[in-house]
Protein backbone atom coordinates (compact mmCIF):
# COMPACT_ATOMS: atom_id res chain seq x y z
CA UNK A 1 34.02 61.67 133.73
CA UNK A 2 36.12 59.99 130.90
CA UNK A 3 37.95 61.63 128.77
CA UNK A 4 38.17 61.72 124.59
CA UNK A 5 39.98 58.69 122.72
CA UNK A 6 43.55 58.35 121.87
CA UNK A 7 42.33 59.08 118.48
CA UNK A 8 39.84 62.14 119.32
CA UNK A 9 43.25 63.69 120.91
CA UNK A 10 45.62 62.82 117.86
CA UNK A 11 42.95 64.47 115.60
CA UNK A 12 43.25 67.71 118.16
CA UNK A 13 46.88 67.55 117.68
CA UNK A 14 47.08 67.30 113.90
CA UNK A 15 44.92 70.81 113.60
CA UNK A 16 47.68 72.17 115.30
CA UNK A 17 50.66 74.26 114.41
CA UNK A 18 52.57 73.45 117.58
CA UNK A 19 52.69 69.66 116.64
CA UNK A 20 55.32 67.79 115.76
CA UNK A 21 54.34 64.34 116.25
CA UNK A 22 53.02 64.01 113.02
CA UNK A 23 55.58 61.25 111.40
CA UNK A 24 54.38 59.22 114.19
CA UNK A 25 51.27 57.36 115.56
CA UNK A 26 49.34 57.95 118.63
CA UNK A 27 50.30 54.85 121.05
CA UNK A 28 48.22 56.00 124.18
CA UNK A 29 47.25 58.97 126.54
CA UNK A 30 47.94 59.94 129.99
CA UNK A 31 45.39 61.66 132.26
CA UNK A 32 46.14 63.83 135.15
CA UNK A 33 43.59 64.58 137.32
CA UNK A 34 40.80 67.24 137.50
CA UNK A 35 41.76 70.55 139.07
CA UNK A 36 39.51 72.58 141.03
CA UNK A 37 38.49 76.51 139.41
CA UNK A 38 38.05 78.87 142.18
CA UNK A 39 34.12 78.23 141.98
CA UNK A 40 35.73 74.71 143.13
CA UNK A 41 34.42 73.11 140.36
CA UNK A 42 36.61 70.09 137.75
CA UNK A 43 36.68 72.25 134.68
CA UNK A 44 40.63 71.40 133.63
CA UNK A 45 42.64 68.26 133.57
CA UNK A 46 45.86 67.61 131.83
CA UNK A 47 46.35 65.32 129.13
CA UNK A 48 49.30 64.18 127.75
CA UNK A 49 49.27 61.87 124.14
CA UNK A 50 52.07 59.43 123.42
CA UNK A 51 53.29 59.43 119.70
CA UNK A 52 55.43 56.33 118.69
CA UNK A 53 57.75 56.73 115.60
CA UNK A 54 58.83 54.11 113.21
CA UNK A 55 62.53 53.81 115.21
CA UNK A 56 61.22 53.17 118.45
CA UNK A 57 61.37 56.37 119.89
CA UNK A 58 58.63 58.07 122.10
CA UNK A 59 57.26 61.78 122.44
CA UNK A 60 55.22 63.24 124.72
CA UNK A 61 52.79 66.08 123.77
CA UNK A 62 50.93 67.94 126.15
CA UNK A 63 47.03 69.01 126.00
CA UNK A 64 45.56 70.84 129.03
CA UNK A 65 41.82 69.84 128.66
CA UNK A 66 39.01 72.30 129.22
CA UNK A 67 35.07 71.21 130.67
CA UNK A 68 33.21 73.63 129.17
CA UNK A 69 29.93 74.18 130.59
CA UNK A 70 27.64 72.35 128.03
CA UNK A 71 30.41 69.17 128.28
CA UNK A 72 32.38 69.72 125.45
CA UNK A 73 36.08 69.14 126.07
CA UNK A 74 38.68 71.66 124.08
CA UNK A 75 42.09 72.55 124.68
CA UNK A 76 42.10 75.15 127.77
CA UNK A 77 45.03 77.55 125.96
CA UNK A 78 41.66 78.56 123.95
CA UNK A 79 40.60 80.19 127.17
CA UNK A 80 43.52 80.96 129.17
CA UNK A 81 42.01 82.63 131.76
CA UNK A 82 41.78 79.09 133.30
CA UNK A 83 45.01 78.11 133.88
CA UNK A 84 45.64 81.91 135.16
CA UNK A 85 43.19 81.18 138.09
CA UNK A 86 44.76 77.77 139.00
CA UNK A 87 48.26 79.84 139.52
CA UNK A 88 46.48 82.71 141.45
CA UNK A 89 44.67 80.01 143.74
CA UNK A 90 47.62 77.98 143.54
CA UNK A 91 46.09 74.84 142.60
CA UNK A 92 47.86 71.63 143.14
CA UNK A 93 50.96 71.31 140.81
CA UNK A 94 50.83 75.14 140.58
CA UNK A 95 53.75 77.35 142.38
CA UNK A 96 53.59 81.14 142.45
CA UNK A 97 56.23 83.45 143.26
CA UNK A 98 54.19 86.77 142.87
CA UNK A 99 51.21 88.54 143.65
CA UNK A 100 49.06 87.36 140.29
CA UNK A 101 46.46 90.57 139.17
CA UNK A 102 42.89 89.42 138.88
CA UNK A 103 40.71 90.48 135.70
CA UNK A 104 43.30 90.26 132.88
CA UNK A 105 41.62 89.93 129.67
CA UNK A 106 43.52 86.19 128.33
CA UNK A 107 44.66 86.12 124.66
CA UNK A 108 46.70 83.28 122.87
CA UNK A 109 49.40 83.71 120.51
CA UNK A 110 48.28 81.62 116.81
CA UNK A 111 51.38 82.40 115.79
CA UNK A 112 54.32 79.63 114.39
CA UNK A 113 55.42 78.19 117.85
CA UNK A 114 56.44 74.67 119.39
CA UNK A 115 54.73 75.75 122.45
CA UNK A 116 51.64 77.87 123.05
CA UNK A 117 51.93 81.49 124.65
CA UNK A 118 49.13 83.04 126.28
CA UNK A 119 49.07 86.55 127.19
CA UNK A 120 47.18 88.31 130.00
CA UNK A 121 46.63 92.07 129.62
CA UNK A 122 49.66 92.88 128.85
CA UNK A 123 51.23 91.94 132.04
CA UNK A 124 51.63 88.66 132.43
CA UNK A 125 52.20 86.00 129.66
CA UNK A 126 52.32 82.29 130.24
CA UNK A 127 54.40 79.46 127.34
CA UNK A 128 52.53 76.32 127.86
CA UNK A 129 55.03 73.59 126.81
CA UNK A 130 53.92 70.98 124.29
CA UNK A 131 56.64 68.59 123.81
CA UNK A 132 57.15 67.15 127.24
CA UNK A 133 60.55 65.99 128.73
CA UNK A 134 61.14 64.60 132.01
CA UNK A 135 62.76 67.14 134.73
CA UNK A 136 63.02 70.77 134.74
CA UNK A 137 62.44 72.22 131.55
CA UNK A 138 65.34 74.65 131.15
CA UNK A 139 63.62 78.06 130.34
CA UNK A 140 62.49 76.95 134.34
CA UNK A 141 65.13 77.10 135.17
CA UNK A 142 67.53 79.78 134.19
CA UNK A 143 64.11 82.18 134.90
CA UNK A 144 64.30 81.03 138.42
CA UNK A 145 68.20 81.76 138.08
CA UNK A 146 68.20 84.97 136.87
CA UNK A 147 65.41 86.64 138.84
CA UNK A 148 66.01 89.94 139.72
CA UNK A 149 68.74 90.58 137.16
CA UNK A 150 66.48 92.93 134.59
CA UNK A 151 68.02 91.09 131.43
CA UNK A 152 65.82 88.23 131.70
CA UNK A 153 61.81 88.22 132.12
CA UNK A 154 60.49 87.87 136.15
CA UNK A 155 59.51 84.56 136.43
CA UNK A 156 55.65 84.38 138.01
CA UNK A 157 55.00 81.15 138.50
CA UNK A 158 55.31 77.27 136.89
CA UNK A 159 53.14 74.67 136.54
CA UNK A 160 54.61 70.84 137.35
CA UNK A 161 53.22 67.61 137.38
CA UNK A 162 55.47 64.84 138.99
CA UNK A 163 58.98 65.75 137.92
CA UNK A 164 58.32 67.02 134.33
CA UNK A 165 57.36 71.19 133.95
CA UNK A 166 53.87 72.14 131.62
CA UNK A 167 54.09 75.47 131.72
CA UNK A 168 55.96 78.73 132.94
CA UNK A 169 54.08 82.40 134.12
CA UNK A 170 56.56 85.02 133.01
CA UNK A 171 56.25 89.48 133.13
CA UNK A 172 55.41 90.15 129.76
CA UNK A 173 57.34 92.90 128.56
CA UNK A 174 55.83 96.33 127.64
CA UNK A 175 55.62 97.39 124.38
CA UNK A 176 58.62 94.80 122.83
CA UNK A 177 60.87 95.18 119.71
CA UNK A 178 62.10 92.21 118.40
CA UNK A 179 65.81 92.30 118.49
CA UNK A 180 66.04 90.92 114.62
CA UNK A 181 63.41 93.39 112.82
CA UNK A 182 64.84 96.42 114.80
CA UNK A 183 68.73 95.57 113.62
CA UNK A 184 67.33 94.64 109.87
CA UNK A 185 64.93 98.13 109.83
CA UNK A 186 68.68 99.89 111.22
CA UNK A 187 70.38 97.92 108.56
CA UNK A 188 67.86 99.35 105.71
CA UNK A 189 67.78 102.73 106.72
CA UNK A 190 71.54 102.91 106.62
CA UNK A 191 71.47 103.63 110.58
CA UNK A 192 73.97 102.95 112.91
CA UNK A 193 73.13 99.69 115.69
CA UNK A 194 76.11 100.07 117.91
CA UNK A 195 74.61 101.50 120.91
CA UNK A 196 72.12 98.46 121.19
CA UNK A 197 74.95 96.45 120.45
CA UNK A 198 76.70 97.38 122.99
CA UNK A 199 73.74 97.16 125.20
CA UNK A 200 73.31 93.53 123.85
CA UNK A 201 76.72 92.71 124.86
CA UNK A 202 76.69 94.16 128.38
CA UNK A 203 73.19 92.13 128.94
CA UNK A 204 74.93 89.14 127.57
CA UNK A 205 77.79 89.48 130.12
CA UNK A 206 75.59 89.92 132.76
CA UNK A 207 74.00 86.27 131.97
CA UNK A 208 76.72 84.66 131.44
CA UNK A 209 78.46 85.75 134.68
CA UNK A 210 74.75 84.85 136.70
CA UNK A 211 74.75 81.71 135.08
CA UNK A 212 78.33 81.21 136.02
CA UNK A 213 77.80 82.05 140.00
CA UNK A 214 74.33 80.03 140.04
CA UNK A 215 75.06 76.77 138.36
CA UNK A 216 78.26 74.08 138.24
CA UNK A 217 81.23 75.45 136.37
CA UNK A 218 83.49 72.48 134.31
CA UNK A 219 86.16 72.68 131.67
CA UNK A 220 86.11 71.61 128.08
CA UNK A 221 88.57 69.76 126.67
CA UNK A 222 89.80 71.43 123.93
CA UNK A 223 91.23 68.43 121.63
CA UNK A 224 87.70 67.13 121.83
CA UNK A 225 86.03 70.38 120.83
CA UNK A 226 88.31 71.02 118.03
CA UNK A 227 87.44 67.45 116.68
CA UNK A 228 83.88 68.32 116.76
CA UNK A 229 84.71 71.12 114.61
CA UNK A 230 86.63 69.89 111.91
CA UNK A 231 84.27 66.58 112.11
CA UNK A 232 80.86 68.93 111.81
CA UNK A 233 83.02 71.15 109.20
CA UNK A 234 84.20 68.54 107.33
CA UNK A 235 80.75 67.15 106.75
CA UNK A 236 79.35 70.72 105.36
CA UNK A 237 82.13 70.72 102.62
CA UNK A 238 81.52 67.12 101.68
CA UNK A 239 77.81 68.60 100.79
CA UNK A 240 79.21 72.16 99.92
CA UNK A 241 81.63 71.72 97.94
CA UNK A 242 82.26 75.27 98.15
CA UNK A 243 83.30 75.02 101.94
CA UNK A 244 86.21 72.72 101.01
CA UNK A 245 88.47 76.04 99.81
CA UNK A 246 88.05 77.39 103.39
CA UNK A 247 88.92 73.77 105.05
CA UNK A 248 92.85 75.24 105.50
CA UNK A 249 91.99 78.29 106.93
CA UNK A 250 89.55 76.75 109.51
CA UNK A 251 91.86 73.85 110.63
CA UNK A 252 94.19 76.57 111.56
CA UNK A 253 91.66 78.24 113.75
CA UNK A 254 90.49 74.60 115.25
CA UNK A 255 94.26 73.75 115.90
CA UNK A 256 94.74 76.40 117.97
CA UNK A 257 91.60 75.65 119.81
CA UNK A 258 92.75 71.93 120.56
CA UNK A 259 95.89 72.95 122.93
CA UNK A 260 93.92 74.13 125.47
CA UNK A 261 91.29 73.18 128.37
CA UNK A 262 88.65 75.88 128.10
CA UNK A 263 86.61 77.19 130.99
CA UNK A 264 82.81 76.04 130.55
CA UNK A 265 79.26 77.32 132.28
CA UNK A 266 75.57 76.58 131.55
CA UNK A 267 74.85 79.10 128.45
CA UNK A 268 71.72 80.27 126.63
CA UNK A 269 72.46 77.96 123.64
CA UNK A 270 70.86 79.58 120.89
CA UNK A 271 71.84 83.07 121.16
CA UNK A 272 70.56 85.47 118.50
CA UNK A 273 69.10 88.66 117.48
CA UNK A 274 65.89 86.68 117.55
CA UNK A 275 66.11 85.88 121.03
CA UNK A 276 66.07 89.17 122.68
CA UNK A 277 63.70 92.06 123.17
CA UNK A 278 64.02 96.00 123.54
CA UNK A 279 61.82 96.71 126.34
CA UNK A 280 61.71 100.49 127.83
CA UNK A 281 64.99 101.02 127.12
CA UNK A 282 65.95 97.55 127.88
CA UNK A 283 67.51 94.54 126.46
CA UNK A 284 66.07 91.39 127.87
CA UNK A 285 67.34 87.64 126.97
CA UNK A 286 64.39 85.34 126.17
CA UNK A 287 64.35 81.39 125.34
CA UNK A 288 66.52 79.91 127.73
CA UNK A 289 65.53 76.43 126.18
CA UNK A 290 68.41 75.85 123.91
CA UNK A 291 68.86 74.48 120.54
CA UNK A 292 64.87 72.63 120.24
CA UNK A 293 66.79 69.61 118.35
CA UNK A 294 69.06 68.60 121.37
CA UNK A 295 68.29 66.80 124.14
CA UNK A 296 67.32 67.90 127.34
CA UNK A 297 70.89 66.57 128.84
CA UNK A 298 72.59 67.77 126.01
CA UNK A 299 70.69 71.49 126.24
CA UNK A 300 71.70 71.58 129.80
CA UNK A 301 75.42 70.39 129.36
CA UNK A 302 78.24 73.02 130.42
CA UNK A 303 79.62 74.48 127.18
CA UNK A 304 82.22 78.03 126.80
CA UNK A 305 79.72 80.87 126.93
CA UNK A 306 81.79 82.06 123.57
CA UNK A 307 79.03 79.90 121.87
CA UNK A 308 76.50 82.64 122.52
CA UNK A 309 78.83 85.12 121.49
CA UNK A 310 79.45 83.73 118.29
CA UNK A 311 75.56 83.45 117.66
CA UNK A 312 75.15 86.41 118.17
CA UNK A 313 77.98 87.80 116.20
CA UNK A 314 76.50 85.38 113.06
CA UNK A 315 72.97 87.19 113.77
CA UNK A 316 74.29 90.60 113.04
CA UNK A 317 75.37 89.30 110.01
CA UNK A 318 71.75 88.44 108.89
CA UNK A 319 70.40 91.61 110.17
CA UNK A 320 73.14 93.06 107.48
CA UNK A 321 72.10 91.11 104.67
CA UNK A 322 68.11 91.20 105.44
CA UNK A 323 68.65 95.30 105.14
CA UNK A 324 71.55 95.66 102.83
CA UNK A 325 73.83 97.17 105.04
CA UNK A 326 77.11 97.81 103.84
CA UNK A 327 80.19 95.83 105.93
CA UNK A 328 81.19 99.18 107.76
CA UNK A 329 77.83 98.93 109.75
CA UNK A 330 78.20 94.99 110.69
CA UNK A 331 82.01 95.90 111.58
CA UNK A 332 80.14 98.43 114.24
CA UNK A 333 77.86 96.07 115.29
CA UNK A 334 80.42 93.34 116.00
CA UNK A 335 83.19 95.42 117.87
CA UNK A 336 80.98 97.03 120.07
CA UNK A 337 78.94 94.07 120.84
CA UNK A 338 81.91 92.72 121.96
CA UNK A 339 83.68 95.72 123.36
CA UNK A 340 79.61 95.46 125.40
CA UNK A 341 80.89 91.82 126.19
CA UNK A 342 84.33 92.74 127.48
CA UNK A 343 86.35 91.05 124.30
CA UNK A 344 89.15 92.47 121.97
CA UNK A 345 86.81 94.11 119.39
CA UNK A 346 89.74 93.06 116.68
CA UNK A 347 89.56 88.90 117.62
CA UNK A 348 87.75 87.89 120.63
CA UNK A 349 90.37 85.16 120.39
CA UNK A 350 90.71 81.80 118.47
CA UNK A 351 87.96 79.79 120.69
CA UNK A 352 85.89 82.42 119.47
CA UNK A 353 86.47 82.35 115.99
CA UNK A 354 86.33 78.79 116.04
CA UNK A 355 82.53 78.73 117.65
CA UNK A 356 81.86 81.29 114.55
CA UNK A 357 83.38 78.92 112.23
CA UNK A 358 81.37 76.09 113.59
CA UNK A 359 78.51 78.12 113.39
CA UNK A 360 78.69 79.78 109.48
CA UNK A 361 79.21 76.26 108.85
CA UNK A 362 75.83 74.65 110.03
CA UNK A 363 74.60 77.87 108.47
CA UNK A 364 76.02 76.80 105.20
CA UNK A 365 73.89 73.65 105.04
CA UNK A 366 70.92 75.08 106.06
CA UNK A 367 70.82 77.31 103.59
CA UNK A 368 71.89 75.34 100.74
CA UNK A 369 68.54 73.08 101.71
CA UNK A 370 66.32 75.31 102.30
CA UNK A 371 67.28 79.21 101.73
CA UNK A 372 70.25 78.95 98.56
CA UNK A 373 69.19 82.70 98.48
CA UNK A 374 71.08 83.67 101.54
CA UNK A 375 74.33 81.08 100.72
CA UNK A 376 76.38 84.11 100.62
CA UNK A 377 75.48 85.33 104.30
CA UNK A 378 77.72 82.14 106.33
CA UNK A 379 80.36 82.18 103.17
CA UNK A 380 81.18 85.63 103.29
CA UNK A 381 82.40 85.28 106.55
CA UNK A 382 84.18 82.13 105.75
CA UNK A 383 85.64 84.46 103.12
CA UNK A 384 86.80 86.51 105.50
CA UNK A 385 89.44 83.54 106.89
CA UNK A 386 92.79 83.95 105.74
């Protein structure tokens, strides 16, 4: 049975939201073989397009191909329940860890997303990855990690073809509050987050210190860091001008930064209020694939675990803003997050305030692009610098 063109499969891609191959040009497809239902019968075969781009560069996009019964092909996360079965019978590129329920109703997520989550009756819920990269995709990985811990999802199962990962079968929390919304409804109604900030930071710790015991440890070499930062925060005040009155204040910070080796550990890498759910009465760490526009290597590389921190730290200051919280409440929020950690709740320390530096700074220039509206969340903490 062959399957649809190179063109019939950029056409699929282009209706979707999880794309982002569009700049380019399909240059080819690659098939994998068909794999067997449990009535034994080829009904789903992966298919992977290749997308060239004007520099060179290829991307890999993944498209799990269903055989319906009357012969039409269509991408099998429309009807989930398929690639359920092939983990329950553990079909060939198909590793399960757990005992998966039979009969759960399969509904995808049409939400914005660079990958495709389907969920299974509330129990189960299974990210199909679209872009493809060679070796173990990271959110894999640290699952696999962190099992057991309760601050991450159980990991279920994975799906892997050769030595690149399609797709991960994770718990699916009950009844989840998105860490973001719940601080910004606190935020409006003038109530006080601390207690899940505190939670936050405990649940933090208790990655970091997993993460630290189950993968390679390194130091950082601070000289080089602190270049980074004054190079990245150079850059923002050359196209905010704004940023350059703050320049003194933050090579003060980075100085102190560059005098010192600093202990480094695989982190989340892009820690934020967005990135964690409330989930019968607790906080669970989601996303373990890093920053989306970094490379796989550079996603995986060791890096101080204060760079979560200071995400995080930044995200309360969002959740202020969205509800119009006054700075007593984001004071809260950030000393008991940290106090949650195990940091001074007054500093946290130099490296730290460097990382939040570094961060309000990329903030800067995203918002002057795209959101001038909240400008004044990353400057107000630059503000804060004396």
């Amino acid at each position: 049975m062959t399957g649809p063109s190179v063109q019939e499969l950029w056409e699929l891609a282009l209706s979707q939201r999880w794309f982002s191959g569009r700049e380019g040009r399909p240059v080819g497809v690659e098939y994998g073989g068909w794999l067997p239902s449990e009535s034994a019968e080829p009904r789903m075969r992966p298919a992977v397009l290749v997308v060239e781009f004007d520099d060179g560069r290829q991307e890999r996009f993944l498209i799990p191909l269903l055989h319906t019964s009357d012969g039409e092909l269509i991408d099998a996360t429309d009807h989930g329940a398929v690639l359920l079965d092939l983990l329950r019978t553990e079909a060939p590129g198909f590793e399960r860890l757990h005992t998966v329920p039979t009969g759960l109703a399969a509904k995808r997520y049409m939400g914005e997303q660079s990958n495709t989550s389907i969920f299974y009756g509330g129990q189960l819920l299974a990210k199909v990855f679209r872009r493809l990269e060679p070796g173990v995709n990271t959110d894999v990985e640290v699952h696999r990690a962190l099992a057991g811990s309760g601050v991450v999802a159980e990991l279920y199962g994975a799906w892997r073809v050769d030595d690149t990962d399609y797709a991960v079968f994770l718990e699916a929390l009950k009844e989840p509050e998105d860490g973001y919304v719940l601080a910004s409804q606190h935020a409006k109604e003038s109530r006080s987050f601390a207690h899940h900030a505190r939670a936050l930071g405990q649940s933090l710790a208790t990655v970091h210190r997993l993460l630290a015991e189950r993968f390679p440890t390194t130091e950082v070499d601070g000289a080089a860091l602190a270049a980074g930062f004054r190079e990245r925060f150079h850059a923002v005040g050359e196209e905010v001008p704004a940023v350059a009155a703050y320049r003194e204040a933050a090579e003060r910070v980075f100085q102190q930064v560059a005098d010192t080796a600093l202990p480094a550990q695989r982190v989340h890498g892009d820690c934020h209020l967005g990135q964690v759910l409330l989930s019968e009465g607790r906080w669970v760490y989601v996303d373990f694939e890093g920053e989306p526009l970094k490379s796989l290597e550079e996603r995986r590389a060791p890096d101080s675990p204060l760079r979560d921190v200071a995400g995080m730290l930044r995200s309360f200051a969002y959740a202020a803003a969205a509800g119009g919280a006054d700075d007593e409440w984001l004071h809260a929020c950030r000393a008991a997050f940290l106090d949650g950690y195990g940091l001074d709740a007054e500093s946290g320390g130099q490296v730290l305030a460097a990382y939040e530096i570094d961060k309000a700074g990329y903030e800067v220039i995203y918002e002057a692009r795209y959101r001038p509206h909240l400008l004044s969340v990353p400057l107000g903490y630059l503000d804060t610098l004396s």
